[in-house]
Amino acid sequence: MTTTLITGANRSLGLETTRRLIEAGHTVYAGMRDTANGDEARALGAHVVQLDVTDQDSIDAAVASLPSLDVLVNNAGVLGTSFGVDDLDAAAMASVLDTNVTGIVRVTQAALPVLRASSAPVIVNVASGVGFARWLTTPGHDEFAVPSIPYAASKAAVIVLTVQYAKNLPSFRINASDPGYTATEFNGFGGHQTVTEGTDATVALATLVADGPTGELHDRNGRVAY
């Protein structure tokens, strides 16, 4: 049985990833800051665990509660409060980076000893096409119209840290997923994809075989060339 930990699993993409991986046969531990928000995950059959990616103590306690771990899905993220230049300051930048980038490092480092005991360890970092400079600068892409600096910069960092983790851990399968423009609370449900479509890449990467790709960025259509 594959044991999986998903951060930010109480709603939207995290909850749908939880549903689909349980359906695929995984035992899923659904991490969330407030377990009072875990009723939907529990109803799916997930084990709800308190996990705040900005709080090392909660991360350590969550990882210690796992019987084993084969797959880590670093899904938790925040949009932030800055959406241009005039509302941007260092605090707004630091807050987004702390959750979206440093949060992944906190959870991943805490989980490494348990993942190393797995015969086929997998890590999926949920990134975004907004972190891909080529799409930010290509008219016609959903990302082109996005002016936000902290969120885009954080997701660019997620893509790069994924590559570097994969280089350092060649026995792991470590990849980044781009959900695409999906209707979630993040965007006021304005995206043109369903949450199922938005989790296609994450689910595919979370169910890789042992000789699958690593160090790559994938969307629901497959690999995105850097």
Short mmCIF file of C-alpha atoms in Angstrom, two decimals:
data_model
loop_
_atom_site.label_atom_id
_atom_site.label_comp_id
_atom_site.label_asym_id
_atom_site.label_seq_id
_atom_site.Cartn_x
_atom_site.Cartn_y
_atom_site.Cartn_z
CA MET A 1 0.00 0.00 0.00
CA THR A 2 1.34 3.43 -0.97
CA THR A 3 1.31 5.98 1.84
CA THR A 4 0.97 9.60 0.77
CA LEU A 5 1.13 12.94 2.59
CA ILE A 6 -0.52 15.96 0.96
CA THR A 7 -0.16 19.45 2.36
CA GLY A 8 -2.96 21.99 2.04
CA ALA A 9 -5.41 19.13 1.57
CA ASN A 10 -8.58 20.62 3.01
CA ARG A 11 -9.91 22.28 -0.16
CA SER A 12 -9.60 22.89 -3.89
CA LEU A 13 -6.65 21.19 -5.60
CA GLY A 14 -5.38 19.56 -2.41
CA LEU A 15 -8.75 18.01 -1.62
CA GLU A 16 -9.23 16.78 -5.18
CA THR A 17 -5.73 15.29 -5.19
CA THR A 18 -6.64 13.54 -1.95
CA ARG A 19 -9.80 12.12 -3.52
CA ARG A 20 -8.08 10.89 -6.64
CA LEU A 21 -5.11 9.30 -4.89
CA ILE A 22 -7.40 7.47 -2.46
CA GLU A 23 -9.31 6.27 -5.50
CA ALA A 24 -5.97 5.09 -6.94
CA GLY A 25 -5.37 2.99 -3.83
CA HIS A 26 -3.14 5.28 -1.76
CA THR A 27 -3.46 5.67 1.98
CA VAL A 28 -3.62 9.44 2.20
CA TYR A 29 -2.69 11.65 5.13
CA ALA A 30 -4.33 15.00 4.49
CA GLY A 31 -2.29 17.81 6.06
CA MET A 32 -3.99 21.09 6.92
CA ARG A 33 -3.50 24.01 9.30
CA ASP A 34 -6.88 23.57 10.99
CA THR A 35 -8.18 20.02 11.29
CA ALA A 36 -11.66 21.40 11.97
CA ASN A 37 -11.73 21.99 8.21
CA GLY A 38 -11.07 18.33 7.47
CA ASP A 39 -14.58 16.90 7.28
CA GLU A 40 -14.54 16.59 3.48
CA ALA A 41 -11.17 14.87 3.53
CA ARG A 42 -12.33 12.51 6.27
CA ALA A 43 -15.45 11.68 4.27
CA LEU A 44 -13.18 10.62 1.41
CA GLY A 45 -11.31 8.24 3.73
CA ALA A 46 -8.24 10.36 4.39
CA HIS A 47 -6.38 10.50 7.70
CA VAL A 48 -6.43 14.17 8.67
CA VAL A 49 -3.29 15.56 10.31
CA GLN A 50 -2.53 19.05 11.60
CA LEU A 51 0.25 20.53 9.48
CA ASP A 52 1.15 24.16 8.96
CA VAL A 53 4.03 24.51 6.50
CA THR A 54 5.21 27.66 8.27
CA ASP A 55 5.44 25.89 11.66
CA GLN A 56 8.30 23.43 12.05
CA ASP A 57 6.86 21.87 15.21
CA SER A 58 3.60 21.01 13.46
CA ILE A 59 5.51 19.57 10.50
CA ASP A 60 7.67 17.41 12.73
CA ALA A 61 4.63 16.15 14.64
CA ALA A 62 2.76 15.34 11.43
CA VAL A 63 5.68 13.41 9.94
CA ALA A 64 6.23 11.56 13.22
CA SER A 65 2.61 10.42 13.13
CA LEU A 66 3.04 8.62 9.79
CA PRO A 67 3.57 4.85 9.81
CA SER A 68 5.60 5.19 6.60
CA LEU A 69 5.80 7.48 3.60
CA ASP A 70 6.16 6.82 -0.12
CA VAL A 71 4.76 9.97 -1.73
CA LEU A 72 4.92 13.59 -0.60
CA VAL A 73 2.75 16.14 -2.40
CA ASN A 74 3.78 19.68 -1.48
CA ASN A 75 0.53 21.38 -2.42
CA ALA A 76 0.05 24.09 0.23
CA GLY A 77 0.43 27.64 -1.01
CA VAL A 78 -0.82 31.19 -0.68
CA LEU A 79 -1.56 33.86 -3.27
CA GLY A 80 -0.45 36.71 -1.04
CA THR A 81 -1.63 40.29 -0.72
CA SER A 82 0.39 42.03 -3.45
CA PHE A 83 -0.87 42.06 -7.02
CA GLY A 84 1.30 44.72 -8.64
CA VAL A 85 4.17 47.08 -7.84
CA ASP A 86 2.44 49.84 -5.90
CA ASP A 87 1.16 47.44 -3.22
CA LEU A 88 4.42 45.47 -2.97
CA ASP A 89 6.76 45.61 -0.01
CA ALA A 90 9.31 43.29 1.54
CA ALA A 91 6.86 41.88 4.07
CA ALA A 92 4.40 40.88 1.34
CA MET A 93 7.20 39.18 -0.57
CA ALA A 94 8.58 37.38 2.47
CA SER A 95 5.18 36.07 3.52
CA VAL A 96 4.54 34.37 0.17
CA LEU A 97 8.05 32.94 -0.06
CA ASP A 98 7.83 31.61 3.50
CA THR A 99 4.79 29.48 2.66
CA ASN A 100 5.31 28.63 -0.99
CA VAL A 101 9.05 28.02 -1.04
CA THR A 102 10.51 27.71 2.45
CA GLY A 103 7.43 25.72 3.45
CA ILE A 104 8.29 23.09 0.83
CA VAL A 105 11.85 22.90 2.15
CA ARG A 106 10.65 22.53 5.75
CA VAL A 107 8.29 19.69 4.92
CA THR A 108 10.62 17.94 2.50
CA GLN A 109 13.59 18.01 4.87
CA ALA A 110 11.46 16.66 7.72
CA ALA A 111 10.07 13.90 5.50
CA LEU A 112 13.37 12.79 3.92
CA PRO A 113 14.31 10.20 6.55
CA VAL A 114 10.93 8.49 6.19
CA LEU A 115 10.90 8.75 2.40
CA ARG A 116 14.37 7.21 2.23
CA ALA A 117 12.91 4.05 3.77
CA SER A 118 10.52 3.69 0.83
CA SER A 119 11.41 1.45 -2.09
CA ALA A 120 10.11 4.07 -4.54
CA PRO A 121 10.03 7.55 -2.98
CA VAL A 122 8.19 10.28 -4.88
CA ILE A 123 7.87 14.02 -4.31
CA VAL A 124 5.54 16.29 -6.26
CA ASN A 125 5.83 20.04 -5.82
CA VAL A 126 2.79 21.93 -7.02
CA ALA A 127 4.17 24.87 -8.99
CA SER A 128 2.40 27.01 -11.60
CA GLY A 129 2.81 28.23 -15.15
CA VAL A 130 2.93 31.67 -13.53
CA GLY A 131 6.42 30.68 -12.40
CA PHE A 132 7.50 29.96 -15.98
CA ALA A 133 9.04 33.09 -17.51
CA ARG A 134 8.40 32.02 -21.11
CA TRP A 135 4.66 31.84 -20.50
CA LEU A 136 4.59 35.10 -18.53
CA THR A 137 6.01 36.81 -21.61
CA THR A 138 4.00 35.01 -24.31
CA PRO A 139 0.77 36.72 -25.40
CA GLY A 140 -2.12 34.28 -25.53
CA HIS A 141 -1.02 32.28 -22.48
CA ASP A 142 -3.18 32.55 -19.37
CA GLU A 143 -0.10 33.62 -17.45
CA PHE A 144 0.71 36.62 -19.66
CA ALA A 145 -1.82 38.90 -17.98
CA VAL A 146 -0.64 38.15 -14.42
CA PRO A 147 1.10 41.19 -12.81
CA SER A 148 1.74 39.73 -9.33
CA ILE A 149 5.40 39.54 -8.35
CA PRO A 150 5.55 37.47 -5.10
CA TYR A 151 3.37 34.58 -6.27
CA ALA A 152 5.09 34.32 -9.66
CA ALA A 153 8.55 34.52 -8.11
CA SER A 154 7.66 31.88 -5.53
CA LYS A 155 6.47 29.43 -8.17
CA ALA A 156 9.58 30.03 -10.26
CA ALA A 157 11.58 29.11 -7.16
CA VAL A 158 9.51 25.95 -6.73
CA ILE A 159 10.41 24.82 -10.24
CA VAL A 160 14.13 25.39 -9.62
CA LEU A 161 14.19 23.80 -6.18
CA THR A 162 12.48 20.76 -7.73
CA VAL A 163 15.29 20.43 -10.25
CA GLN A 164 17.94 20.78 -7.56
CA TYR A 165 16.31 18.29 -5.20
CA ALA A 166 16.08 15.80 -8.07
CA LYS A 167 19.80 16.21 -8.80
CA ASN A 168 20.66 15.66 -5.15
CA LEU A 169 18.36 12.65 -4.71
CA PRO A 170 18.70 10.54 -7.89
CA SER A 171 16.92 7.52 -6.38
CA PHE A 172 13.80 9.62 -5.84
CA ARG A 173 11.28 10.73 -8.47
CA ILE A 174 10.92 14.47 -7.82
CA ASN A 175 8.90 16.63 -10.19
CA ALA A 176 6.85 19.82 -10.32
CA SER A 177 3.27 20.06 -11.55
CA ASP A 178 1.50 22.99 -13.18
CA PRO A 179 -2.24 22.78 -12.47
CA GLY A 180 -3.10 25.37 -15.13
CA TYR A 181 -5.79 28.03 -14.83
CA THR A 182 -8.24 26.12 -12.64
CA ALA A 183 -11.43 27.36 -11.02
CA THR A 184 -10.54 27.61 -7.31
CA GLU A 185 -10.96 30.02 -4.43
CA PHE A 186 -7.54 31.44 -5.38
CA ASN A 187 -8.96 33.11 -8.47
CA GLY A 188 -12.58 33.56 -7.42
CA PHE A 189 -13.43 30.40 -9.39
CA GLY A 190 -12.56 32.24 -12.60
CA GLY A 191 -10.34 29.54 -14.09
CA HIS A 192 -11.48 27.64 -17.16
CA GLN A 193 -10.43 24.19 -15.88
CA THR A 194 -12.16 21.97 -13.34
CA VAL A 195 -10.29 20.89 -10.22
CA THR A 196 -10.08 17.40 -11.71
CA GLU A 197 -8.34 18.78 -14.79
CA GLY A 198 -6.19 20.92 -12.51
CA THR A 199 -4.94 17.88 -10.63
CA ASP A 200 -4.20 15.70 -13.67
CA ALA A 201 -0.47 16.49 -13.65
CA THR A 202 -0.09 16.16 -9.89
CA VAL A 203 -1.86 12.79 -9.81
CA ALA A 204 0.14 11.48 -12.77
CA LEU A 205 3.42 12.48 -11.11
CA ALA A 206 2.34 11.08 -7.72
CA THR A 207 1.70 7.68 -9.30
CA LEU A 208 4.96 7.38 -11.25
CA VAL A 209 6.70 4.05 -11.55
CA ALA A 210 10.20 3.72 -10.11
CA ASP A 211 11.94 4.46 -13.43
CA GLY A 212 9.74 7.45 -14.27
CA PRO A 213 11.02 10.95 -15.02
CA THR A 214 12.55 13.19 -12.41
CA GLY A 215 13.51 16.86 -12.23
CA GLU A 216 10.79 17.84 -14.69
CA LEU A 217 7.83 20.22 -14.89
CA HIS A 218 4.57 18.70 -16.14
CA ASP A 219 1.15 20.07 -16.94
CA ARG A 220 -1.89 17.97 -17.78
CA ASN A 221 -0.57 17.46 -21.32
CA GLY A 222 2.79 16.13 -20.21
CA ARG A 223 6.30 17.51 -19.85
CA VAL A 224 6.86 21.25 -20.21
CA ALA A 225 10.26 21.94 -21.77
CA TYR A 226 12.30 24.47 -19.79
#
